[in-house]
Amino acid sequence: MGRFWSILFLLVPVLGVLTFVLAINEVGPFYRHWLPVNINDHGGIIDSLFMFILYLTGVIFVATGLVLFWFLWKYDVAKNRAPVKFSHGSHTLEVIWSILPAATLLFIAIYQMNAWADAKLRRPLLSTGPDKTAGTRDDVVQPPLVEVTARQFEWRIRYAGSDGQIGTPDDVYTVNDLHIPVDEEVVLQLKSMDVLHSFFLPHMRVKQDAVPGMKQFLWFRANRTGTYDLVCAELCGWGHYKMRGRLYVESRQQFDKWLKEKFQEQEQTELKGPPAESAE
Amino acid sequence: MRFDRGCKNTTAAFLLLAVTLCGCADPPAVFVLNDAYYAHIERKTQTTFDPRSRDDIGLILASSFGEPDDPYVPLIADLDATEILDLTRVKQSSGRVWSDKIGIARGLYREHCIHCHGMSGDGLGPTASFLNPYPRDYRMGIFKFKSTGKGLKPTHDDLVRILTEGIPGTAMPSFKVLDKDEIESLVHYVRYLSIRGELERKLIELLPDVEDRLLDDALRGKQDDKYKAQWDTIRGTAREVMEKWVQAEQEVLPVPARPDGWQDPETMRASVEHGRKLFYGKVANCFSCHGDSALGDGQTQGVDAWTRELLNDKEQFLGLAKMTPEERDRFEYLKARDPRILPPRNIRPRNLRQGIFRGGRRPIDVYLRIVNGIDGTPMPSAPLLKPGEAPNPGKLSSDDVWSLVDYVRSLQYESISNPNDHEPVVTRERL
Amino acid sequence: MRFNFGRSSSVFCRCWLLSAAALAIGPGCGNAPLPVQVDMRRAAAMRADLEAGAAQSAGAETATTETPAGWATLKGSFKINGSAPDRKPQAVDKEREVCAPGGKTPLSEEIVVGANGGIRDVVIFLSSVISDDEPWTHPDAKPGKSDEVLFDQKGCQFLTHVLALQPTQLLRIKNSDPVGHNTSLKPKKNRQDDQTVASGSTTTYQAKAEEADPFPVSCAIHPWMKAWVVMRKNSYIAVSKDDGSFEIPNLPADVNLEFRVWQEKTNYVQAVSVNGQPQKWAKGKFKMKLEPSSTQELNVSIDSGLFSK
């Protein structure tokens, strides 16, 4: 026993910090272990909140670890023969370490209110105007572009089609294949066909539990094109691990073109259909 | 508590025990004999087969198809089967899961398919008992969603499509994320399992009439005519099975073009109305199984081909709760021989108001289902006028079938199919 | 070396030991199905042999040395020994005004016994492989008939419960009911067929090869409907009538012939009593040699116990 164990305890904050530093710099085995790139205009606040809490708790974690080490080292029984001193409590100390954390939590609670409202309450309103950014009509919410129905173990996706309405014969159906136009506020409608799932777009910082019996809305605005992940974030059964899809963010023209092609394929009336899609 | 010697010894003992026993779990990678069918044929022909026959069949299949980690392709001299069974592709899907230096994934079947479809393609994998409908048993050689008629095999493209699109409304997922090569490899492997399974069944069917044994290994290498005759029979049977696959590409039903003008809403509306009349008419008879409301409740006692065997070829099953003692006794008999088999279930006609079409929702898919029927299920083929045949009130023309297709595809958009889907806010809904 | 498992903390350690052992043993040795233990070395050796070209075709079988001398007739009856089992009513769950007229549910046709104990719809056919020409096959029974055979359904019942025909004959399926039917044929060698037949309409089916066993016919819309088809190359088939009697004329005489007997409920009939003598017909087969220009009587009695499983 003895001071050897206190060194071991010191390793905890040291290795913790080291791991964090290596991960955030994507060194060696920590390649692609840090947060994926954020492509959602509304996602920056999530990242800020995350980093704030991480640093706050990180500082406290390191401080606690160091203090623990110090006490183990200083008061090791082999080196310290002084009799034990008992304290009868300190009112001041109790007040300090109640008020300080409470204040911090209150700060975090207020800080995140805006983020929460932005992601869950402030649904984009229907915008009029040629470029869709000049002003909004205050009384009409933007209709969903896509309906995502979670199912064991796939994402069944239905696009509103050219009439902009979901539930009409011009809807386009895909499975695990979500296309989104870039630089536009996009609203999704989320349902579940059987059990709890969670619609998670890591690059968008969007995550919403799909509750059977509820129809929910979520929104985001992608600012970068590319191919990203769609995964399920709520254990839904044996196939939960493979309930993955792909998110393709592309320009509006490409999106419209793709939608039209998909609709043609869907209306296919010959056995020799359109050429097979490129490998995804 | 002091870590005294007594506790130390105990801990050491349990660690040793745990380490010794923890390697016990891996089952060997072997194919499993179709014991349920073996028992079914024994009972049907009221014979008891020679116990050596199980080994004989195992040996025949092993020397023709190899084992899961090392597959072969059957050697049929005068049949070119490389189109349907390419050994390189079969090998890529077989064996354990790993990827080689270049990054080519191997053991694909075990990675993606085996937990439902089982090692032998028998649809009795570990997750099968949780699924409704059960995963496909390839061994009967029957596939439901294809472009060829009943009793014929699917084409290569049909199988690729199933893998790529999945089967909506079932647990069969879409494998679009896989490479094209990986999908090709899996298709060959599925055919491999299907041909193996079908040959196994046919060998079992030969057992009641076989003179002595299907294959006598002791005669090998002795230039014995009897041995050659045995292999002749086996090869003939294998070729019967494989020929059907080779021919499948030529058996695709030609599909006449859909009538023009379907993009026009008026034409579509007229077509849907015509389709509705046919749906409820006496020629197509769709309503008699799919129900007066198209909810799939017109005939609920049917069974599919796989379940029919469990019920001794009966077409009518009243459900597990109302199983007759005869049916239960037979099922228990089969289960005693093959403990993995799953309880029989009815197959219900499709609820057409859900907008879920298992074989695909494109008009061509629905057309093929109506005209070809669905193999292995009670869905029959429509009485289609052959090309050049005179119009006949008892038959449907291809335009009639396109109208039926339009009607069926429009059903999910009728307001009674979707009571409250149009609210703009978060709502509760009835599923 | 004595192992001291301790006393003070021993209860704690013992519990850990037992539970660890249980955890280790339990999941490891679960109940996997018993695979057939194929010796892969034997299989590999056999494979190597085959790849080297062993066991190539044996060539045609040696022809029989017998020659028929004239024709003979086989006739007789199938009677039940014991009381006839009850015919269960069919489960008619829809369209009762057509399928159960007058409220009377039709009875199952699985085993139909007449007033004299005769069993209806027992099939007896020649299972020997013989040449298609004289002196083996009589011109009346020769393969290659191309006429139509009618198969009708009415009152949600197939009017012919067991139909015998040659594969070259065209099967015409008719629906004389006011409701639609679909007739599903499930042969083994030929192509399966399953067509909706509209009320009053007909459809056809052309087979190609003979079937080793009788195959079932059913209707998906009315799943209680069942019939059987016996499809043999030549016409040496007889299906017993209501009184259990059958007759196969013009069989080749003075040669060893093998016949096979089949009934829907028992499959191939194996345990019988012929002219009073109990016999065992393995897989429903029996051999017989007929005298030229004679009529051989074959009165078969089948125990009722066989039909009650």
mmCIF file of C-alpha atoms in Angstrom, chain A:
data_model
loop_
_atom_site.group_PDB
_atom_site.id
_atom_site.type_symbol
_atom_site.label_atom_id
_atom_site.label_comp_id
_atom_site.label_asym_id
_atom_site.label_seq_id
_atom_site.Cartn_x
_atom_site.Cartn_y
_atom_site.Cartn_z
ATOM 1 C CA MET A 1 0.000 0.000 0.000
ATOM 2 C CA GLY A 2 1.103 3.476 0.612
ATOM 3 C CA ARG A 3 2.255 6.075 -1.728
ATOM 4 C CA PHE A 4 2.278 3.671 -4.638
ATOM 5 C CA TRP A 5 -1.529 3.720 -4.600
ATOM 6 C CA SER A 6 -1.690 7.470 -4.485
ATOM 7 C CA ILE A 7 0.392 7.579 -7.668
ATOM 8 C CA LEU A 8 -2.104 5.214 -9.248
ATOM 9 C CA PHE A 9 -4.911 7.530 -8.296
ATOM 10 C CA LEU A 10 -2.999 10.422 -9.805
ATOM 11 C CA LEU A 11 -2.910 8.585 -13.081
ATOM 12 C CA VAL A 12 -6.682 8.915 -13.345
ATOM 13 C CA PRO A 13 -6.836 12.656 -13.971
ATOM 14 C CA VAL A 14 -3.563 12.572 -15.896
ATOM 15 C CA LEU A 15 -4.664 9.846 -18.292
ATOM 16 C CA GLY A 16 -8.078 11.419 -18.537
ATOM 17 C CA VAL A 17 -6.662 14.697 -19.690
ATOM 18 C CA LEU A 18 -4.206 12.965 -21.990
ATOM 19 C CA THR A 19 -6.998 10.953 -23.626
ATOM 20 C CA PHE A 20 -9.039 14.074 -24.104
ATOM 21 C CA VAL A 21 -6.136 15.967 -25.665
ATOM 22 C CA LEU A 22 -5.308 13.105 -28.021
ATOM 23 C CA ALA A 23 -8.958 12.630 -28.976
ATOM 24 C CA ILE A 24 -9.643 16.257 -29.721
ATOM 25 C CA ASN A 25 -6.551 16.338 -31.903
ATOM 26 C CA GLU A 26 -7.401 13.002 -33.533
ATOM 27 C CA VAL A 27 -4.020 11.497 -32.828
ATOM 28 C CA GLY A 28 -3.225 7.836 -33.457
ATOM 29 C CA PRO A 29 -5.866 5.407 -32.233
ATOM 30 C CA PHE A 30 -8.236 8.309 -31.616
ATOM 31 C CA TYR A 31 -8.700 9.023 -35.282
ATOM 32 C CA ARG A 32 -12.320 10.098 -35.867
ATOM 33 C CA HIS A 33 -13.213 9.723 -32.223
ATOM 34 C CA TRP A 34 -14.171 13.326 -31.647
ATOM 35 C CA LEU A 35 -17.386 15.072 -32.636
ATOM 36 C CA PRO A 36 -18.245 14.824 -36.342
ATOM 37 C CA VAL A 37 -18.291 18.055 -38.270
ATOM 38 C CA ASN A 38 -21.388 20.120 -37.681
ATOM 39 C CA ILE A 39 -23.257 21.020 -40.835
ATOM 40 C CA ASN A 40 -26.410 22.418 -39.310
ATOM 41 C CA ASP A 41 -26.822 26.156 -38.871
ATOM 42 C CA HIS A 42 -28.752 25.435 -35.704
ATOM 43 C CA GLY A 43 -26.170 22.972 -34.489
ATOM 44 C CA GLY A 44 -23.462 25.344 -33.319
ATOM 45 C CA ILE A 45 -25.239 26.053 -30.053
ATOM 46 C CA ILE A 46 -25.354 22.346 -29.241
ATOM 47 C CA ASP A 47 -21.609 22.130 -29.704
ATOM 48 C CA SER A 48 -21.063 25.224 -27.554
ATOM 49 C CA LEU A 49 -23.153 23.790 -24.770
ATOM 50 C CA PHE A 50 -21.324 20.523 -25.028
ATOM 51 C CA MET A 51 -17.889 22.121 -24.837
ATOM 52 C CA PHE A 52 -18.920 24.412 -21.999
ATOM 53 C CA ILE A 53 -20.137 21.524 -19.882
ATOM 54 C CA LEU A 54 -17.127 19.464 -20.866
ATOM 55 C CA TYR A 55 -14.657 22.117 -19.753
ATOM 56 C CA LEU A 56 -16.571 22.905 -16.614
ATOM 57 C CA THR A 57 -16.818 19.319 -15.503
ATOM 58 C CA GLY A 58 -13.319 18.678 -16.785
ATOM 59 C CA VAL A 59 -11.823 21.341 -14.598
ATOM 60 C CA ILE A 60 -13.699 20.049 -11.586
ATOM 61 C CA PHE A 61 -12.705 16.487 -12.442
ATOM 62 C CA VAL A 62 -9.020 17.361 -12.655
ATOM 63 C CA ALA A 63 -9.162 19.444 -9.518
ATOM 64 C CA THR A 64 -10.881 16.687 -7.566
ATOM 65 C CA GLY A 65 -8.432 14.125 -8.860
ATOM 66 C CA LEU A 66 -5.459 16.207 -7.853
ATOM 67 C CA VAL A 67 -6.869 16.916 -4.416
ATOM 68 C CA LEU A 68 -7.549 13.227 -3.875
ATOM 69 C CA PHE A 69 -3.982 12.417 -4.860
ATOM 70 C CA TRP A 70 -2.639 15.088 -2.566
ATOM 71 C CA PHE A 71 -4.502 13.794 0.454
ATOM 72 C CA LEU A 72 -3.529 10.197 -0.250
ATOM 73 C CA TRP A 73 0.097 11.222 -0.588
ATOM 74 C CA LYS A 74 0.264 13.584 2.370
ATOM 75 C CA TYR A 75 -1.649 11.508 4.852
ATOM 76 C CA ASP A 76 -0.256 8.095 4.002
ATOM 77 C CA VAL A 77 -0.089 6.122 7.238
ATOM 78 C CA ALA A 78 3.485 5.030 6.680
ATOM 79 C CA LYS A 79 4.703 8.619 6.539
ATOM 80 C CA ASN A 80 2.231 10.431 8.729
ATOM 81 C CA ARG A 81 1.951 9.448 12.324
ATOM 82 C CA ALA A 82 0.114 12.472 13.613
ATOM 83 C CA PRO A 83 -3.188 11.756 15.348
ATOM 84 C CA VAL A 84 -6.430 12.220 13.394
ATOM 85 C CA LYS A 85 -8.173 15.575 13.700
ATOM 86 C CA PHE A 86 -11.959 15.498 13.632
ATOM 87 C CA SER A 87 -13.849 18.428 12.253
ATOM 88 C CA HIS A 88 -17.340 19.290 13.499
ATOM 89 C CA GLY A 89 -18.494 20.714 10.184
ATOM 90 C CA SER A 90 -18.156 24.163 8.796
ATOM 91 C CA HIS A 91 -21.246 26.111 8.003
ATOM 92 C CA THR A 92 -19.415 28.423 5.618
ATOM 93 C CA LEU A 93 -18.045 25.561 3.601
ATOM 94 C CA GLU A 94 -21.454 23.956 3.331
ATOM 95 C CA VAL A 95 -22.984 27.152 2.077
ATOM 96 C CA ILE A 96 -20.233 27.675 -0.467
ATOM 97 C CA TRP A 97 -20.422 24.238 -1.946
ATOM 98 C CA SER A 98 -24.221 24.358 -2.173
ATOM 99 C CA ILE A 99 -24.548 27.805 -3.673
ATOM 100 C CA LEU A 100 -21.750 27.490 -6.207
ATOM 101 C CA PRO A 101 -23.029 24.324 -7.946
ATOM 102 C CA ALA A 102 -26.618 25.570 -7.774
ATOM 103 C CA ALA A 103 -25.616 28.783 -9.452
ATOM 104 C CA THR A 104 -23.723 26.863 -12.123
ATOM 105 C CA LEU A 105 -26.693 24.637 -12.822
ATOM 106 C CA LEU A 106 -28.997 27.614 -13.000
ATOM 107 C CA PHE A 107 -26.626 29.220 -15.438
ATOM 108 C CA ILE A 108 -26.574 26.141 -17.622
ATOM 109 C CA ALA A 109 -30.367 25.834 -17.453
ATOM 110 C CA ILE A 110 -30.860 29.371 -18.660
ATOM 111 C CA TYR A 111 -28.075 29.156 -21.206
ATOM 112 C CA GLN A 112 -29.670 26.140 -22.859
ATOM 113 C CA MET A 113 -33.240 27.423 -22.921
ATOM 114 C CA ASN A 114 -32.634 29.108 -26.199
ATOM 115 C CA ALA A 115 -31.058 26.027 -27.693
ATOM 116 C CA TRP A 116 -34.000 23.913 -26.613
ATOM 117 C CA ALA A 117 -36.540 26.340 -27.945
ATOM 118 C CA ASP A 118 -34.710 26.594 -31.233
ATOM 119 C CA ALA A 119 -34.609 22.852 -31.693
ATOM 120 C CA LYS A 120 -37.987 21.834 -30.306
ATOM 121 C CA LEU A 121 -40.364 24.734 -30.171
ATOM 122 C CA ARG A 122 -39.585 27.284 -32.839
ATOM 123 C CA ARG A 123 -40.684 25.492 -35.941
ATOM 124 C CA PRO A 124 -39.712 27.387 -39.103
ATOM 125 C CA LEU A 125 -42.517 29.387 -40.588
ATOM 126 C CA LEU A 126 -43.498 29.245 -44.181
ATOM 127 C CA SER A 127 -41.456 31.754 -46.075
ATOM 128 C CA THR A 128 -42.679 33.499 -49.157
ATOM 129 C CA GLY A 129 -40.586 35.282 -51.692
ATOM 130 C CA PRO A 130 -38.550 34.085 -54.607
ATOM 131 C CA ASP A 131 -35.441 33.041 -52.706
ATOM 132 C CA LYS A 132 -37.349 31.762 -49.705
ATOM 133 C CA THR A 133 -35.393 33.879 -47.297
ATOM 134 C CA ALA A 134 -37.117 37.249 -47.636
ATOM 135 C CA GLY A 135 -39.429 37.432 -44.665
ATOM 136 C CA THR A 136 -41.795 34.826 -43.354
ATOM 137 C CA ARG A 137 -45.517 34.531 -43.048
ATOM 138 C CA ASP A 138 -46.067 34.534 -39.334
ATOM 139 C CA ASP A 139 -49.113 32.395 -39.144
ATOM 140 C CA VAL A 140 -48.288 29.347 -41.233
ATOM 141 C CA VAL A 141 -45.760 26.733 -40.237
ATOM 142 C CA GLN A 142 -43.575 25.244 -42.906
ATOM 143 C CA PRO A 143 -44.996 21.964 -44.107
ATOM 144 C CA PRO A 144 -42.716 18.941 -43.849
ATOM 145 C CA LEU A 145 -40.637 18.002 -46.835
ATOM 146 C CA VAL A 146 -40.112 14.438 -45.719
ATOM 147 C CA GLU A 147 -41.920 11.972 -43.520
ATOM 148 C CA VAL A 148 -39.655 9.495 -41.777
ATOM 149 C CA THR A 149 -41.262 6.421 -40.301
ATOM 150 C CA ALA A 150 -39.019 4.359 -38.086
ATOM 151 C CA ARG A 151 -39.490 0.655 -38.260
ATOM 152 C CA GLN A 152 -37.608 -2.323 -37.024
ATOM 153 C CA PHE A 153 -34.957 -2.098 -38.567
ATOM 154 C CA GLU A 154 -35.049 0.514 -41.237
ATOM 155 C CA TRP A 155 -36.057 4.091 -41.930
ATOM 156 C CA ARG A 156 -38.985 4.327 -44.296
ATOM 157 C CA ILE A 157 -38.841 7.710 -45.908
ATOM 158 C CA ARG A 158 -41.573 9.422 -47.857
ATOM 159 C CA TYR A 159 -41.023 12.679 -49.703
ATOM 160 C CA ALA A 160 -43.824 15.142 -50.305
ATOM 161 C CA GLY A 161 -43.251 15.189 -54.044
ATOM 162 C CA SER A 162 -43.984 18.047 -56.370
ATOM 163 C CA ASP A 163 -47.263 19.020 -54.713
ATOM 164 C CA GLY A 164 -45.503 19.632 -51.414
ATOM 165 C CA GLN A 165 -48.006 17.469 -49.530
ATOM 166 C CA ILE A 166 -47.295 14.193 -47.862
ATOM 167 C CA GLY A 167 -49.966 11.569 -48.375
ATOM 168 C CA THR A 168 -50.746 12.078 -52.027
ATOM 169 C CA PRO A 169 -50.088 9.822 -55.014
ATOM 170 C CA ASP A 170 -47.034 11.805 -56.085
ATOM 171 C CA ASP A 171 -45.110 10.917 -52.934
ATOM 172 C CA VAL A 172 -41.733 9.298 -53.420
ATOM 173 C CA TYR A 173 -40.832 6.364 -51.192
ATOM 174 C CA THR A 174 -37.352 5.257 -50.258
ATOM 175 C CA VAL A 175 -35.820 3.165 -47.557
ATOM 176 C CA ASN A 176 -32.798 4.380 -45.572
ATOM 177 C CA ASP A 177 -32.120 6.972 -48.240
ATOM 178 C CA LEU A 178 -32.634 10.573 -47.057
ATOM 179 C CA HIS A 179 -31.950 13.429 -49.483
ATOM 180 C CA ILE A 180 -32.060 17.055 -48.348
ATOM 181 C CA PRO A 181 -31.536 20.311 -50.195
ATOM 182 C CA VAL A 182 -28.697 22.448 -48.809
ATOM 183 C CA ASP A 183 -29.095 25.966 -47.423
ATOM 184 C CA GLU A 184 -32.806 25.599 -46.778
ATOM 185 C CA GLU A 185 -34.843 25.188 -43.663
ATOM 186 C CA VAL A 186 -36.072 21.632 -43.864
ATOM 187 C CA VAL A 187 -38.843 20.241 -41.687
ATOM 188 C CA LEU A 188 -39.224 16.512 -41.159
ATOM 189 C CA GLN A 189 -42.178 14.607 -39.811
ATOM 190 C CA LEU A 190 -41.257 11.664 -37.627
ATOM 191 C CA LYS A 191 -43.320 8.609 -36.786
ATOM 192 C CA SER A 192 -42.718 5.112 -35.593
ATOM 193 C CA MET A 193 -44.438 2.028 -36.868
ATOM 194 C CA ASP A 194 -43.772 -0.276 -34.000
ATOM 195 C CA VAL A 195 -41.444 0.469 -31.058
ATOM 196 C CA LEU A 196 -39.356 3.355 -29.783
ATOM 197 C CA HIS A 197 -36.606 4.397 -32.118
ATOM 198 C CA SER A 198 -34.552 7.562 -32.199
ATOM 199 C CA PHE A 199 -33.852 9.497 -35.349
ATOM 200 C CA PHE A 200 -30.273 10.630 -35.048
ATOM 201 C CA LEU A 201 -28.342 12.719 -37.557
ATOM 202 C CA PRO A 202 -24.941 13.121 -35.893
ATOM 203 C CA HIS A 203 -23.700 15.720 -38.341
ATOM 204 C CA MET A 204 -26.809 17.815 -37.812
ATOM 205 C CA ARG A 205 -26.803 17.471 -34.039
ATOM 206 C CA VAL A 206 -30.401 16.359 -34.412
ATOM 207 C CA LYS A 207 -31.790 13.550 -32.279
ATOM 208 C CA GLN A 208 -35.437 12.832 -31.605
ATOM 209 C CA ASP A 209 -37.074 9.765 -30.134
ATOM 210 C CA ALA A 210 -39.675 8.339 -32.462
ATOM 211 C CA VAL A 211 -42.536 7.404 -30.199
ATOM 212 C CA PRO A 212 -45.184 5.005 -31.487
ATOM 213 C CA GLY A 213 -48.493 6.825 -31.507
ATOM 214 C CA MET A 214 -46.948 10.269 -31.866
ATOM 215 C CA LYS A 215 -46.273 12.344 -34.920
ATOM 216 C CA GLN A 216 -43.441 14.808 -34.319
ATOM 217 C CA PHE A 217 -41.613 17.453 -36.240
ATOM 218 C CA LEU A 218 -37.968 18.374 -36.392
ATOM 219 C CA TRP A 219 -36.054 20.858 -38.473
ATOM 220 C CA PHE A 220 -32.597 21.913 -39.447
ATOM 221 C CA ARG A 221 -30.741 23.874 -42.062
ATOM 222 C CA ALA A 222 -27.817 22.121 -43.689
ATOM 223 C CA ASN A 223 -24.984 24.324 -44.836
ATOM 224 C CA ARG A 224 -22.681 21.828 -46.504
ATOM 225 C CA THR A 225 -23.242 19.182 -49.145
ATOM 226 C CA GLY A 226 -22.007 15.649 -48.771
ATOM 227 C CA THR A 227 -22.921 12.219 -47.534
ATOM 228 C CA TYR A 228 -23.576 11.730 -43.847
ATOM 229 C CA ASP A 229 -24.955 9.168 -41.418
ATOM 230 C CA LEU A 230 -28.412 8.463 -40.161
ATOM 231 C CA VAL A 231 -28.507 6.080 -37.238
ATOM 232 C CA CYS A 232 -30.944 4.837 -34.648
ATOM 233 C CA ALA A 233 -30.196 6.007 -31.129
ATOM 234 C CA GLU A 234 -32.760 4.105 -29.081
ATOM 235 C CA LEU A 235 -32.395 0.387 -28.547
ATOM 236 C CA CYS A 236 -35.230 -1.094 -30.562
ATOM 237 C CA GLY A 237 -34.428 -4.784 -30.816
ATOM 238 C CA TRP A 238 -31.887 -7.162 -32.205
ATOM 239 C CA GLY A 239 -31.292 -5.169 -35.372
ATOM 240 C CA HIS A 240 -30.780 -1.827 -33.706
ATOM 241 C CA TYR A 241 -27.087 -1.839 -34.569
ATOM 242 C CA LYS A 242 -27.785 -2.095 -38.270
ATOM 243 C CA MET A 243 -30.607 0.419 -38.442
ATOM 244 C CA ARG A 244 -28.602 2.868 -40.470
ATOM 245 C CA GLY A 245 -29.286 5.044 -43.424
ATOM 246 C CA ARG A 246 -27.510 7.661 -45.449
ATOM 247 C CA LEU A 247 -28.143 11.360 -45.531
ATOM 248 C CA TYR A 248 -27.318 13.099 -48.798
ATOM 249 C CA VAL A 249 -27.199 16.868 -48.692
ATOM 250 C CA GLU A 250 -27.213 18.349 -52.158
ATOM 251 C CA SER A 251 -28.178 21.489 -54.029
ATOM 252 C CA ARG A 252 -31.840 22.193 -54.662
ATOM 253 C CA GLN A 253 -31.526 21.422 -58.361
ATOM 254 C CA GLN A 254 -29.862 18.103 -57.676
ATOM 255 C CA PHE A 255 -32.489 17.307 -55.083
ATOM 256 C CA ASP A 256 -35.348 18.054 -57.460
ATOM 257 C CA LYS A 257 -33.700 16.048 -60.199
ATOM 258 C CA TRP A 258 -33.148 13.103 -57.922
ATOM 259 C CA LEU A 259 -36.740 13.258 -56.686
ATOM 260 C CA LYS A 260 -38.074 13.287 -60.207
ATOM 261 C CA GLU A 261 -35.910 10.319 -61.204
ATOM 262 C CA LYS A 262 -36.978 8.383 -58.154
ATOM 263 C CA PHE A 263 -40.602 9.063 -58.974
ATOM 264 C CA GLN A 264 -40.116 7.840 -62.530
ATOM 265 C CA GLU A 265 -38.546 4.677 -61.178
ATOM 266 C CA GLN A 266 -41.415 4.265 -58.811
ATOM 267 C CA GLU A 267 -43.886 4.537 -61.624
ATOM 268 C CA GLN A 268 -41.941 1.977 -63.606
ATOM 269 C CA THR A 269 -44.152 -0.129 -65.781
ATOM 270 C CA GLU A 270 -41.544 -2.146 -67.646
ATOM 271 C CA LEU A 271 -39.300 -4.899 -66.490
ATOM 272 C CA LYS A 272 -36.218 -3.309 -68.007
ATOM 273 C CA GLY A 273 -36.126 -0.363 -65.663
ATOM 274 C CA PRO A 274 -33.849 2.657 -65.510
ATOM 275 C CA PRO A 275 -30.157 1.842 -65.150
ATOM 276 C CA ALA A 276 -29.136 0.722 -61.670
ATOM 277 C CA GLU A 277 -28.130 3.463 -59.260
ATOM 278 C CA SER A 278 -24.449 4.052 -58.669
ATOM 279 C CA ALA A 279 -23.075 2.226 -55.677
ATOM 280 C CA GLU A 280 -23.741 4.177 -52.535
#
